[in-house]
Amino acid sequence: MSVTGPLRVDAERNRARILDAARQVFAEQGLDVPMSEVARRAGVGIATLYRRFPTSDDLVAAVFAEKMDAYARAAEAALEVDDPWTGFADYVRSVCAMQAADAGFADILALSSRSALDDQRSRGFRAFARLAQRAKDAGALRTDFAHQDLVLLMMANAGLVHATSGNARAWRRFTEYMLQAFRAPGAEPLPPAPTPREMYQALQDERP
């Protein structure tokens, strides 16, 4: 009798256990978790984990691929909302809610530049850029709002999620404060936004 079938089933079972454990650990503690803790939670040896996922990037990409797709779809769906400000504001609320629901995903959106997730990140950014421009054209979003301001918001919200264990009152109030600050007309001119290059470097510096 061939052992290929049973071995394949066992390997797939281990992969599923690793992914389930990683989802739980990342959601609870964020991305800065040792791979050994994921292996322990999954009930597999560290060698088994590395056979399935040679690097932490591989594991993170497998865990968050679906959520990153949902993040991109949310921006695209917001473009279908008739009122430009409502579409913009509801999207910002949705992204902050995604962060609050999963500490690991909060890190993915704000503090991590994982190349395996670049396609979904770029897709979401392109839709958001159109969303912001549409709100500006309608006179609803302050003219000096920069795309990098959303990244700054997500970085701040990620820190808030970690510090308050996702307390809903905290992140929701912070989000509404920021939306009021973004809405036109702005009371005072803002300092220059960080350049895209500076933001990229900041993400690299924060990478676990």
C-alpha positions as a printed NumPy array, in Angstrom:
array([[  0.   ,   0.   ,   0.   ],
       [  1.32 ,   3.414,  -0.949],
       [  2.022,   5.851,   1.895],
       [  1.835,   8.863,  -0.405],
       [ -1.864,   9.456,   0.275],
       [ -1.712,   9.283,   4.089],
       [  1.43 ,  11.447,   4.156],
       [ -0.205,  14.07 ,   1.989],
       [ -3.291,  14.116,   4.214],
       [ -1.112,  14.462,   7.305],
       [  0.852,  17.329,   5.74 ],
       [ -2.327,  19.187,   4.821],
       [ -3.707,  18.636,   8.313],
       [ -0.557,  20.118,   9.818],
       [ -0.747,  23.084,   7.457],
       [ -4.335,  23.786,   8.506],
       [ -3.424,  23.524,  12.191],
       [ -0.529,  25.944,  11.716],
       [ -2.72 ,  28.475,   9.898],
       [ -5.465,  28.253,  12.528],
       [ -2.944,  28.733,  15.319],
       [ -1.256,  31.633,  13.526],
       [ -4.595,  33.398,  12.989],
       [ -5.357,  33.139,  16.694],
       [ -1.897,  34.198,  17.89 ],
       [ -1.592,  37.1  ,  15.44 ],
       [ -5.108,  38.321,  16.254],
       [ -4.309,  38.294,  19.971],
       [ -0.747,  39.592,  19.99 ],
       [  0.061,  41.139,  16.619],
       [  2.822,  40.088,  14.264],
       [  5.706,  40.318,  16.7  ],
       [  5.265,  36.717,  17.844],
       [  7.99 ,  34.038,  17.626],
       [  7.383,  31.288,  15.116],
       [  8.006,  28.86 ,  17.975],
       [  4.863,  30.159,  19.715],
       [  2.81 ,  29.479,  16.579],
       [  4.252,  25.953,  16.399],
       [  3.505,  25.373,  20.083],
       [ -0.082,  26.575,  19.711],
       [ -0.535,  24.38 ,  16.621],
       [  0.881,  21.326,  18.374],
       [  3.598,  20.738,  15.762],
       [  7.373,  20.869,  15.841],
       [  9.183,  23.972,  14.669],
       [ 10.747,  21.946,  11.843],
       [  7.273,  21.031,  10.595],
       [  6.255,  24.677,  10.61 ],
       [  9.318,  25.723,   8.621],
       [  8.775,  22.947,   6.087],
       [  5.342,  24.365,   5.357],
       [  6.286,  28.051,   5.73 ],
       [ 10.033,  28.664,   5.286],
       [  9.835,  32.309,   6.409],
       [  7.559,  34.376,   8.624],
       [  6.567,  36.346,   5.499],
       [  5.243,  33.145,   3.932],
       [  3.119,  32.433,   7.005],
       [  1.829,  35.994,   7.312],
       [  0.89 ,  36.089,   3.616],
       [ -1.044,  32.817,   3.892],
       [ -2.874,  33.97 ,   7.023],
       [ -3.875,  37.427,   5.81 ],
       [ -4.418,  36.991,   2.054],
       [ -8.212,  36.866,   2.406],
       [ -8.36 ,  39.851,   4.75 ],
       [ -6.153,  41.906,   2.455],
       [ -8.508,  41.068,  -0.395],
       [-11.441,  42.247,   1.752],
       [ -9.521,  45.458,   2.506],
       [ -9.1  ,  46.15 ,  -1.217],
       [-12.742,  45.285,  -1.962],
       [-13.929,  47.691,   0.749],
       [-12.275,  50.634,  -1.011],
       [-13.741,  49.595,  -4.361],
       [-17.203,  49.208,  -2.827],
       [-16.96 ,  52.677,  -1.265],
       [-16.592,  54.146,  -4.755],
       [-20.098,  52.872,  -5.523],
       [-21.64 ,  54.947,  -2.711],
       [-23.47 ,  57.936,  -4.192],
       [-22.353,  60.542,  -1.649],
       [-18.558,  61.049,  -1.881],
       [-18.08 ,  61.97 ,   1.783],
       [-20.207,  59.059,   3.02 ],
       [-18.192,  56.653,   0.872],
       [-14.907,  58.064,   2.144],
       [-15.916,  58.163,   5.815],
       [-17.51 ,  54.717,   5.814],
       [-14.372,  53.265,   4.254],
       [-12.14 ,  54.824,   6.929],
       [-14.462,  53.444,   9.616],
       [-14.375,  49.997,   8.   ],
       [-10.575,  49.905,   7.886],
       [-10.292,  50.976,  11.52 ],
       [-12.849,  48.32 ,  12.48 ],
       [-10.797,  45.678,  10.644],
       [ -7.767,  46.734,  12.672],
       [ -9.692,  46.624,  15.942],
       [-10.942,  43.109,  15.254],
       [ -7.472,  41.647,  14.683],
       [ -4.238,  42.974,  16.203],
       [ -2.214,  41.172,  13.533],
       [ -4.184,  42.78 ,  10.744],
       [ -3.789,  46.139,  12.473],
       [ -0.04 ,  45.64 ,  12.116],
       [ -0.362,  44.464,   8.505],
       [ -2.175,  47.636,   7.453],
       [ -0.088,  50.079,   9.433],
       [  3.327,  48.741,  10.352],
       [  4.282,  46.009,   7.942],
       [  5.448,  46.018,   4.329],
       [  5.163,  42.367,   3.32 ],
       [  5.997,  41.933,  -0.353],
       [  3.713,  38.922,  -0.7  ],
       [  0.737,  41.2  ,   0.036],
       [  1.801,  44.055,  -2.242],
       [ -0.774,  43.321,  -4.953],
       [ -3.749,  43.623,  -2.592],
       [ -2.195,  46.617,  -0.841],
       [ -1.662,  48.412,  -4.168],
       [ -5.164,  47.553,  -5.343],
       [ -6.646,  49.014,  -2.156],
       [ -4.455,  52.107,  -2.379],
       [ -5.482,  52.82 ,  -5.974],
       [ -9.153,  52.644,  -5.045],
       [ -8.579,  54.817,  -1.977],
       [ -6.767,  57.451,  -4.05 ],
       [ -9.834,  57.699,  -6.3  ],
       [-12.091,  57.779,  -3.231],
       [-10.166,  60.669,  -1.68 ],
       [-10.056,  62.636,  -4.935],
       [-13.792,  62.195,  -5.422],
       [-14.448,  63.563,  -1.913],
       [-12.114,  66.509,  -2.586],
       [-13.821,  67.277,  -5.888],
       [-17.147,  67.362,  -4.04 ],
       [-15.737,  69.876,  -1.557],
       [-16.231,  67.431,   1.324],
       [-12.605,  66.486,   2.037],
       [-10.074,  69.178,   2.916],
       [ -7.859,  69.999,  -0.052],
       [ -4.586,  69.436,   1.814],
       [ -5.474,  65.853,   2.753],
       [ -2.709,  63.551,   1.49 ],
       [ -2.921,  59.815,   0.862],
       [ -0.221,  59.342,   3.486],
       [ -2.645,  60.692,   6.079],
       [ -4.578,  57.422,   5.904],
       [ -1.361,  55.513,   6.658],
       [ -0.688,  57.804,   9.62 ],
       [ -4.243,  57.194,  10.851],
       [ -3.802,  53.413,  10.565],
       [ -0.45 ,  53.557,  12.359],
       [ -2.001,  55.524,  15.206],
       [ -5.062,  53.289,  15.334],
       [ -2.875,  50.168,  15.41 ],
       [ -1.104,  51.552,  18.469],
       [ -4.443,  52.38 ,  20.067],
       [ -5.79 ,  48.888,  19.364],
       [ -2.748,  47.327,  21.028],
       [ -2.763,  49.717,  23.996],
       [ -6.492,  49.322,  24.753],
       [ -6.919,  45.66 ,  23.699],
       [ -9.293,  46.762,  20.961],
       [-11.611,  48.75 ,  23.25 ],
       [-14.413,  49.817,  20.909],
       [-15.054,  53.178,  22.542],
       [-11.399,  54.147,  22.201],
       [-10.818,  53.388,  18.518],
       [-14.255,  54.539,  17.4  ],
       [-13.908,  57.884,  19.157],
       [-10.42 ,  58.352,  17.736],
       [-11.673,  57.517,  14.238],
       [-14.492,  60.05 ,  14.463],
       [-12.089,  62.716,  15.722],
       [ -9.891,  62.125,  12.695],
       [-12.799,  62.161,  10.254],
       [-13.858,  65.534,  11.618],
       [-10.288,  66.758,  11.129],
       [-10.259,  65.479,   7.542],
       [-13.556,  67.084,   6.6  ],
       [-13.521,  70.353,   4.664],
       [-12.993,  73.104,   5.376],
       [ -9.925,  72.569,   7.538],
       [ -9.59 ,  75.179,  10.275],
       [ -5.859,  75.736,   9.835],
       [ -3.273,  74.73 ,   7.21 ],
       [ -1.437,  71.513,   7.962],
       [  2.337,  70.923,   7.983],
       [  3.592,  69.057,   4.9  ],
       [  2.73 ,  65.357,   4.784],
       [  5.556,  62.815,   4.843],
       [  6.623,  61.881,   1.334],
       [  5.768,  58.397,   0.002],
       [  9.479,  57.551,   0.25 ],
       [  9.586,  58.603,   3.896],
       [  6.482,  56.529,   4.647],
       [  7.988,  53.495,   2.93 ],
       [ 11.149,  53.867,   4.982],
       [  9.122,  54.168,   8.161],
       [  7.309,  50.912,   7.351],
       [ 10.635,  49.193,   6.713],
       [ 12.   ,  50.449,  10.021],
       [  8.965,  49.125,  11.915],
       [  9.029,  45.71 ,  10.249],
       [  9.412,  42.91 ,  12.824]])
